[in-house]
Amino acid sequence: MTARAADRVRYDRATASLDAPLAVVDLEAFDANADDLVRRAGGKPVRVASKSVRCRALLERVLAKDGFAGVMSFTLAESLWLARSGFDDVLLAYPSADRSGFAELAGDPKLAAAVTVMVDDVAQLDLIDSARDGGGEVVRVCLELDTSLKLLGGRVRVGALRSPLHSPAQVADVARAVARRPGFRLVGIMAYEGHIAGVGDSVAGRPFRSRAVRLMQAAARRELVERRAAVVRAVRAVAPDLEFVNGGGTGSVQHTAAEDAVTEIAAGSGLYVPRLFDNYTSFSGRPAALFAQPVVRRPGVGVVTVLGGGYPASGVAGGDRLPVPYLPEGLRYDPQEGPGEVQTPLLGSPADDLLIGDKVWFRHAKAGELCERFDTLHLIEGDRVTATVPTYRGEGRTFL
């Protein structure tokens, strides 16, 4: 029996009394993945990206482990909710235009001490000031550096369209604007190298593309090491008491951690290990988060139909954004239908061994987006469900 087949036996046994659709997290795999992130971080603390987890119980579990410190959130409303729930170090990874949220932040000393907001434009400071509604608390600010690789004099750009702050001078200018502005304190710098951390460099069946990605990422790392260090020097000249410099992502933890300028690493998807991480040479993890759909039809030989399953991930539409049938091994989508909102036909010889009501297990393309589809996660240890915990959705929190 293969390891995957053994996992299927465990998951089926653990959830035998539960009706699908359902979602699970294998705690042994989750904890092993957490340990691997800490190992790759080489002694630097790992800040957990909540977008990739979206479950308070699992955020608390991983933050209780040595090597993890702080949360990286994705909306201001989420940041305030987490801070009110007892998380005392929350870095908002994206700029916000949530005026009511900023009024709440500026009016509450506990929230203001726990939450750091992201800025890459002086206009964002104006918006925060206009939203204060009399709140006088000092707002903690982090500046985001654009990590993209620019070639041919800037005519070619590789990387996400995020911050407009690319050069040390640009970041230092905004740092000075924050330092001069009453009611704000500059405490950090963030730089997410998505083109390195979030792009697989070993895509099955595409050796030339994989080689090109590896060459691009090597060049991007060399350029960013020097530029990030220069940015940090420039900002520390303005704000000597800078508390942190955050960088990384699951796919680049060990490379970013090796930079002297970086003080902490951001990661989250590596806890669940969704299918997009199957295409990396820099690390391998254990799939920890899965969802199951029930077999509801047997249309013919080599075919079963499961209920639902059409849960595409965000990003450029394509096959790599779809969930993948995982257990039993050997199932595939019908190319004429793919995964559907209400039903999904699956092809392959394992279909003939599946009965009405049996579970087919899937992996989502991304990590936390799975939790937008399910109210609860069943936590599995061995062949038992030992706890059932709410996702953000299960707590009535849909932040985006």
CSV table of C-alpha atoms in Angstrom, one decimal, residues 72-255:
chain,number,residue,atom,x,y,z
A,72,MET,CA,0.3,38.8,8.7
A,73,SER,CA,-3.3,39.6,8.0
A,74,PHE,CA,-5.1,40.5,4.8
A,75,THR,CA,-7.8,43.1,5.7
A,76,LEU,CA,-8.1,45.8,8.4
A,77,ALA,CA,-11.4,44.3,9.6
A,78,GLU,CA,-9.7,41.0,10.1
A,79,SER,CA,-6.7,42.6,11.8
A,80,LEU,CA,-9.0,44.3,14.3
A,81,TRP,CA,-11.0,41.1,14.9
A,82,LEU,CA,-7.8,39.2,15.6
A,83,ALA,CA,-6.4,41.8,17.9
A,84,ARG,CA,-9.7,41.9,19.8
A,85,SER,CA,-9.4,38.1,20.0
A,86,GLY,CA,-6.0,38.2,21.8
A,87,PHE,CA,-3.5,38.3,18.9
A,88,ASP,CA,-1.1,41.0,20.0
A,89,ASP,CA,1.1,41.4,16.9
A,90,VAL,CA,-0.8,41.7,13.6
A,91,LEU,CA,0.8,43.1,10.5
A,92,LEU,CA,-1.7,44.1,7.8
A,93,ALA,CA,-0.1,43.1,4.5
A,94,TYR,CA,-2.1,45.3,2.2
A,95,PRO,CA,-3.2,48.9,2.2
A,96,SER,CA,-6.7,49.6,3.3
A,97,ALA,CA,-9.5,52.1,2.6
A,98,ASP,CA,-11.6,51.0,5.5
A,99,ARG,CA,-12.5,54.3,7.1
A,100,SER,CA,-14.6,52.9,9.9
A,101,GLY,CA,-11.8,50.4,10.7
A,102,PHE,CA,-9.2,53.2,10.9
A,103,ALA,CA,-11.5,55.2,13.2
A,104,GLU,CA,-11.7,52.2,15.5
A,105,LEU,CA,-8.0,51.6,15.4
A,106,ALA,CA,-7.1,55.2,16.1
A,107,GLY,CA,-9.6,55.3,19.0
A,108,ASP,CA,-8.5,52.2,20.9
A,109,PRO,CA,-5.1,52.0,22.6
A,110,LYS,CA,-5.1,48.1,22.7
A,111,LEU,CA,-5.9,47.9,18.9
A,112,ALA,CA,-3.4,50.6,18.1
A,113,ALA,CA,-0.6,48.7,20.0
A,114,ALA,CA,-1.4,45.4,18.3
A,115,VAL,CA,-2.0,46.3,14.7
A,116,THR,CA,0.5,47.6,12.1
A,117,VAL,CA,-0.9,49.0,8.8
A,118,MET,CA,0.6,48.9,5.4
A,119,VAL,CA,1.5,52.1,3.5
A,120,ASP,CA,3.2,52.8,0.2
A,121,ASP,CA,1.8,56.2,-0.6
A,122,VAL,CA,1.4,59.5,1.3
A,123,ALA,CA,-2.2,59.6,0.2
A,124,GLN,CA,-2.9,56.6,2.4
A,125,LEU,CA,-1.7,58.6,5.4
A,126,ASP,CA,-4.2,61.3,4.3
A,127,LEU,CA,-7.0,58.8,4.2
A,128,ILE,CA,-6.2,57.5,7.7
A,129,ASP,CA,-6.1,61.0,9.1
A,130,SER,CA,-9.4,61.8,7.6
A,131,ALA,CA,-10.9,58.7,9.1
A,132,ARG,CA,-9.7,59.2,12.7
A,133,ASP,CA,-13.0,60.7,13.9
A,134,GLY,CA,-11.2,62.2,16.9
A,135,GLY,CA,-9.1,59.1,17.7
A,136,GLY,CA,-5.7,60.2,18.8
A,137,GLU,CA,-3.8,56.9,19.1
A,138,VAL,CA,-0.5,56.6,17.2
A,139,VAL,CA,-0.9,54.4,14.2
A,140,ARG,CA,1.9,51.9,13.6
A,141,VAL,CA,3.1,51.9,9.9
A,142,CYS,CA,4.9,49.5,7.7
A,143,LEU,CA,6.3,50.4,4.3
A,144,GLU,CA,6.0,48.0,1.4
A,145,LEU,CA,8.9,47.6,-1.0
A,146,ASP,CA,8.2,46.6,-4.6
A,147,THR,CA,10.4,43.5,-5.1
A,148,SER,CA,9.8,43.1,-8.9
A,149,LEU,CA,12.8,42.5,-11.2
A,150,LYS,CA,13.1,45.2,-13.8
A,151,LEU,CA,15.1,44.5,-16.9
A,152,LEU,CA,16.1,46.5,-20.1
A,153,GLY,CA,15.8,49.8,-18.4
A,154,GLY,CA,12.4,49.0,-16.8
A,155,ARG,CA,10.8,48.0,-20.1
A,156,VAL,CA,10.5,44.4,-18.8
A,157,ARG,CA,9.0,43.8,-15.3
A,158,VAL,CA,8.9,40.4,-13.6
A,159,GLY,CA,6.8,40.3,-10.4
A,160,ALA,CA,3.5,41.4,-9.0
A,161,LEU,CA,2.1,44.8,-9.4
A,162,ARG,CA,2.1,45.8,-5.8
A,163,SER,CA,3.9,48.8,-4.2
A,164,PRO,CA,5.1,51.8,-6.3
A,165,LEU,CA,8.1,52.0,-4.0
A,166,HIS,CA,11.0,50.4,-5.9
A,167,SER,CA,14.2,52.3,-5.1
A,168,PRO,CA,15.9,53.1,-1.8
A,169,ALA,CA,15.2,56.8,-2.4
A,170,GLN,CA,11.5,56.3,-3.0
A,171,VAL,CA,11.1,54.3,0.2
A,172,ALA,CA,13.1,56.7,2.2
A,173,ASP,CA,11.0,59.6,0.9
A,174,VAL,CA,7.8,58.0,2.3
A,175,ALA,CA,9.7,57.1,5.5
A,176,ARG,CA,10.4,60.7,6.0
A,177,ALA,CA,6.8,61.7,5.3
A,178,VAL,CA,5.7,59.2,8.0
A,179,ALA,CA,8.4,60.4,10.5
A,180,ARG,CA,7.3,64.1,10.0
A,181,ARG,CA,3.6,63.3,10.5
A,182,PRO,CA,2.1,63.4,13.9
A,183,GLY,CA,0.0,60.4,14.9
A,184,PHE,CA,2.1,57.8,13.0
A,185,ARG,CA,5.1,55.7,13.8
A,186,LEU,CA,7.2,53.8,11.3
A,187,VAL,CA,8.0,50.4,12.7
A,188,GLY,CA,8.7,48.1,9.7
A,189,ILE,CA,9.4,47.3,6.1
A,190,MET,CA,7.8,44.5,4.2
A,191,ALA,CA,8.9,43.0,0.8
A,192,TYR,CA,7.1,40.0,-0.6
A,193,GLU,CA,9.0,38.4,-3.5
A,194,GLY,CA,6.0,36.6,-5.1
A,195,HIS,CA,7.9,35.9,-8.3
A,196,ILE,CA,10.4,33.9,-6.3
A,197,ALA,CA,8.3,32.5,-3.4
A,198,GLY,CA,5.0,32.0,-5.3
A,199,VAL,CA,6.1,30.5,-8.7
A,200,GLY,CA,6.9,26.9,-9.1
A,201,ASP,CA,10.2,26.1,-10.8
A,202,SER,CA,9.7,22.4,-11.6
A,203,VAL,CA,6.5,22.1,-13.6
A,204,ALA,CA,5.9,18.5,-14.8
A,205,GLY,CA,6.1,18.2,-18.6
A,206,ARG,CA,7.5,21.7,-19.1
A,207,PRO,CA,11.3,21.4,-18.7
A,208,PHE,CA,12.2,24.6,-20.7
A,209,ARG,CA,9.7,26.8,-18.8
A,210,SER,CA,11.0,25.4,-15.5
A,211,ARG,CA,14.6,26.1,-16.4
A,212,ALA,CA,13.6,29.7,-17.4
A,213,VAL,CA,11.8,30.2,-14.1
A,214,ARG,CA,14.9,29.0,-12.2
A,215,LEU,CA,17.2,31.4,-14.1
A,216,MET,CA,14.7,34.2,-13.5
A,217,GLN,CA,14.5,33.5,-9.8
A,218,ALA,CA,18.2,33.3,-9.4
A,219,ALA,CA,18.7,36.7,-11.1
A,220,ALA,CA,15.8,38.2,-9.1
A,221,ARG,CA,17.3,37.0,-5.8
A,222,ARG,CA,20.7,38.5,-6.6
A,223,GLU,CA,19.2,41.8,-7.5
A,224,LEU,CA,16.8,41.9,-4.5
A,225,VAL,CA,19.5,41.0,-1.9
A,226,GLU,CA,21.4,44.2,-2.8
A,227,ARG,CA,18.4,46.5,-3.2
A,228,ARG,CA,16.6,45.3,-0.1
A,229,ALA,CA,19.8,45.9,2.0
A,230,ALA,CA,20.1,49.4,0.5
A,231,VAL,CA,16.5,50.1,1.3
A,232,VAL,CA,16.8,49.0,4.9
A,233,ARG,CA,19.9,51.2,5.3
A,234,ALA,CA,18.1,54.2,3.9
A,235,VAL,CA,15.0,53.7,6.1
A,236,ARG,CA,17.0,53.1,9.2
A,237,ALA,CA,18.7,56.5,8.7
A,238,VAL,CA,15.2,58.0,9.1
A,239,ALA,CA,13.8,55.5,11.6
A,240,PRO,CA,16.7,54.0,13.7
A,241,ASP,CA,14.3,52.1,15.9
A,242,LEU,CA,12.8,50.1,13.1
A,243,GLU,CA,11.3,47.0,14.7
A,244,PHE,CA,11.3,44.5,11.8
A,245,VAL,CA,12.1,43.8,8.1
A,246,ASN,CA,9.7,41.2,6.8
A,247,GLY,CA,10.3,39.2,3.6
A,248,GLY,CA,9.8,35.8,2.1
A,249,GLY,CA,7.0,33.5,1.4
A,250,THR,CA,6.7,29.7,1.6
A,251,GLY,CA,8.7,29.1,-1.6
A,252,SER,CA,11.7,31.2,-0.7
A,253,VAL,CA,12.0,30.9,3.1
A,254,GLN,CA,15.6,29.7,3.3
A,255,HIS,CA,16.9,32.2,0.6
